[in-house]
PDB file of C-alpha atoms in Angstrom:
ATOM      1  CA  MET A  23     -11.172   2.710  20.564  1.00  0.00           C
ATOM      2  CA  ASN A  24     -13.330   2.252  18.082  1.00  0.00           C
ATOM      3  CA  GLN A  25     -12.450   5.272  14.960  1.00  0.00           C
ATOM      4  CA  ARG A  26     -13.398   5.547  11.900  1.00  0.00           C
ATOM      5  CA  ARG A  27     -11.715   4.309   9.214  1.00  0.00           C
ATOM      6  CA  THR A  28     -10.570   7.151   6.844  1.00  0.00           C
ATOM      7  CA  SER A  29      -8.717   6.605   3.564  1.00  0.00           C
ATOM      8  CA  LEU A  30      -5.882   8.072   4.703  1.00  0.00           C
ATOM      9  CA  PHE A  31      -6.187   5.626   7.553  1.00  0.00           C
ATOM     10  CA  TYR A  32      -5.774   2.718   4.827  1.00  0.00           C
ATOM     11  CA  MET A  33      -3.031   4.459   2.913  1.00  0.00           C
ATOM     12  CA  ALA A  34      -1.053   4.209   5.879  1.00  0.00           C
ATOM     13  CA  ASN A  35      -1.379   1.389   6.734  1.00  0.00           C
ATOM     14  CA  LEU A  36      -0.788   0.474   3.011  1.00  0.00           C
ATOM     15  CA  GLY A  37       2.625   2.138   3.453  1.00  0.00           C
ATOM     16  CA  SER A  38       3.086  -0.255   6.471  1.00  0.00           C
ATOM     17  CA  GLU A  39       2.189  -3.372   4.290  1.00  0.00           C
ATOM     18  CA  VAL A  40       4.387  -2.091   1.864  1.00  0.00           C
ATOM     19  CA  MET A  41       6.891  -2.219   4.382  1.00  0.00           C
ATOM     20  CA  ARG A  42       6.733  -6.014   5.330  1.00  0.00           C
ATOM     21  CA  LEU A  43       6.718  -7.203   1.787  1.00  0.00           C
ATOM     22  CA  GLN A  44       9.634  -5.251   1.046  1.00  0.00           C
ATOM     23  CA  SER A  45      11.688  -6.742   4.236  1.00  0.00           C
ATOM     24  CA  ALA A  46       9.818 -10.655   2.734  1.00  0.00           C
ATOM     25  CA  ARG A  47      11.453 -10.189  -0.599  1.00  0.00           C
ATOM     26  CA  GLY A  48      13.264 -13.653  -0.531  1.00  0.00           C
ATOM     27  CA  LYS A  49      10.669 -15.727   1.799  1.00  0.00           C
ATOM     28  CA  PRO A  50       8.272 -16.562  -1.005  1.00  0.00           C
ATOM     29  CA  LEU A  51       5.640 -17.778   1.668  1.00  0.00           C
ATOM     30  CA  ASP A  52       5.219 -13.855   3.509  1.00  0.00           C
ATOM     31  CA  ALA A  53       5.617 -12.187   1.035  1.00  0.00           C
ATOM     32  CA  GLN A  54       2.486 -13.567  -0.805  1.00  0.00           C
ATOM     33  CA  ALA A  55       1.115 -13.031   2.821  1.00  0.00           C
ATOM     34  CA  SER A  56       1.744  -9.509   3.281  1.00  0.00           C
ATOM     35  CA  LEU A  57       0.768  -8.958  -0.869  1.00  0.00           C
ATOM     36  CA  SER A  58      -2.349 -10.381  -0.340  1.00  0.00           C
ATOM     37  CA  ARG A  59      -2.987  -8.383   3.005  1.00  0.00           C
ATOM     38  CA  CYS A  60      -1.667  -5.482   0.583  1.00  0.00           C
ATOM     39  CA  MET A  61      -4.603  -6.328  -1.962  1.00  0.00           C
ATOM     40  CA  SER A  62      -6.996  -6.588   0.899  1.00  0.00           C
ATOM     41  CA  ILE A  63      -6.275  -2.926   2.268  1.00  0.00           C
ATOM     42  CA  LEU A  64      -6.225  -1.251  -1.240  1.00  0.00           C
ATOM     43  CA  ASN A  65      -9.766  -2.770  -1.436  1.00  0.00           C
ATOM     44  CA  GLU A  66     -10.892  -1.201   1.828  1.00  0.00           C
ATOM     45  CA  TYR A  67      -9.369   1.732   0.975  1.00  0.00           C
ATOM     46  CA  GLU A  68     -11.434   2.006  -2.336  1.00  0.00           C
ATOM     47  CA  LYS A  69     -14.575   1.667   0.046  1.00  0.00           C
ATOM     48  CA  THR A  70     -14.016   5.029   1.731  1.00  0.00           C
ATOM     49  CA  GLU A  71     -12.275   6.648  -1.076  1.00  0.00           C
ATOM     50  CA  THR A  72     -14.922   9.199  -2.968  1.00  0.00           C
ATOM     51  CA  THR A  73     -13.197  11.151  -4.912  1.00  0.00           C
ATOM     52  CA  PRO A  74     -13.150   9.366  -8.972  1.00  0.00           C
ATOM     53  CA  SER A  75     -10.174  11.358  -9.822  1.00  0.00           C
ATOM     54  CA  ARG A  76      -7.723   8.522  -7.321  1.00  0.00           C
ATOM     55  CA  LYS A  77      -9.209   5.305  -8.952  1.00  0.00           C
ATOM     56  CA  PRO A  78      -6.605   5.214 -12.030  1.00  0.00           C
ATOM     57  CA  GLU A  79      -3.650   6.096  -9.484  1.00  0.00           C
ATOM     58  CA  ILE A  80      -5.096   3.183  -6.833  1.00  0.00           C
ATOM     59  CA  SER A  81      -5.360   0.991 -10.228  1.00  0.00           C
ATOM     60  CA  MET A  82      -2.110   1.876 -11.151  1.00  0.00           C
ATOM     61  CA  LEU A  83      -0.491   1.676  -7.754  1.00  0.00           C
ATOM     62  CA  ARG A  84      -2.398  -2.223  -7.126  1.00  0.00           C
ATOM     63  CA  ARG A  85      -0.303  -3.301 -10.680  1.00  0.00           C
ATOM     64  CA  VAL A  86       2.765  -2.017  -9.287  1.00  0.00           C
ATOM     65  CA  LEU A  87       2.131  -3.879  -5.767  1.00  0.00           C
ATOM     66  CA  ALA A  88       1.787  -6.938  -7.692  1.00  0.00           C
ATOM     67  CA  ASP A  89       4.719  -6.645  -9.876  1.00  0.00           C
ATOM     68  CA  PHE A  90       7.109  -5.582  -6.687  1.00  0.00           C
ATOM     69  CA  GLY A  91       5.829  -8.507  -4.522  1.00  0.00           C
ATOM     70  CA  GLU A  92       5.777 -11.134  -7.396  1.00  0.00           C
ATOM     71  CA  GLY A  93       9.252  -9.989  -8.735  1.00  0.00           C
ATOM     72  CA  LYS A  94       8.380  -9.342 -12.067  1.00  0.00           C
ATOM     73  CA  GLY A  95      10.274  -6.675 -12.790  1.00  0.00           C
ATOM     74  CA  GLU A  96       7.301  -5.074 -15.455  1.00  0.00           C
ATOM     75  CA  PHE A  97       7.448  -1.967 -13.530  1.00  0.00           C
ATOM     76  CA  ASP A  98      11.229  -0.195 -12.438  1.00  0.00           C
ATOM     77  CA  VAL A  99       9.887   1.004  -9.393  1.00  0.00           C
ATOM     78  CA  THR A 100      12.390   0.955  -6.367  1.00  0.00           C
ATOM     79  CA  GLU A 101      11.968   0.324  -2.117  1.00  0.00           C
ATOM     80  CA  ASP A 102      13.068   3.658  -1.864  1.00  0.00           C
ATOM     81  CA  GLU A 103      10.108   5.412  -4.570  1.00  0.00           C
ATOM     82  CA  LEU A 104       7.766   3.199  -2.817  1.00  0.00           C
ATOM     83  CA  GLU A 105       8.818   4.368   0.600  1.00  0.00           C
ATOM     84  CA  ASP A 106       8.971   7.912  -0.532  1.00  0.00           C
ATOM     85  CA  TYR A 107       5.132   7.890  -2.056  1.00  0.00           C
ATOM     86  CA  PHE A 108       3.533   6.113   1.177  1.00  0.00           C
ATOM     87  CA  MET A 109       5.355   8.989   3.663  1.00  0.00           C
ATOM     88  CA  PRO A 110       3.605  11.378   3.412  1.00  0.00           C
ATOM     89  CA  PHE A 111       0.259   9.385   4.579  1.00  0.00           C
ATOM     90  CA  ALA A 112       2.114   7.800   7.547  1.00  0.00           C
ATOM     91  CA  ARG A 113       3.017  11.414   8.405  1.00  0.00           C
ATOM     92  CA  ARG A 114      -0.016  13.331   7.675  1.00  0.00           C
ATOM     93  CA  PHE A 115      -2.046  10.083   9.906  1.00  0.00           C
ATOM     94  CA  LEU A 116       0.523  10.591  12.991  1.00  0.00           C
ATOM     95  CA  ALA A 117      -0.065  14.210  12.764  1.00  0.00           C
ATOM     96  CA  MET A 118      -3.467  13.871  13.201  1.00  0.00           C
ATOM     97  CA  HIS A 119      -3.511  11.626  16.221  1.00  0.00           C
TER      98      HIS A 119
END
């Protein structure tokens, strides 16, 4: 099946990869690979997203995920908060398919 990949598709998949990133904490190679996939998904998302007002949010999300993945602690974001952010995208995507 060759479905069109929408911004919703990418955000739902990004949420899944962020869960992998959380699981990889304490495993530097796995965490780096997952963070790299997160950034790749964000790059693809940016190609599909046409709403200019979302660009600042995505820019901040990129910074938060990099900080989280690298364990720097610049942003005080918990695993639960990341899950709460991404869950609506996954639910909406699944409801459509």
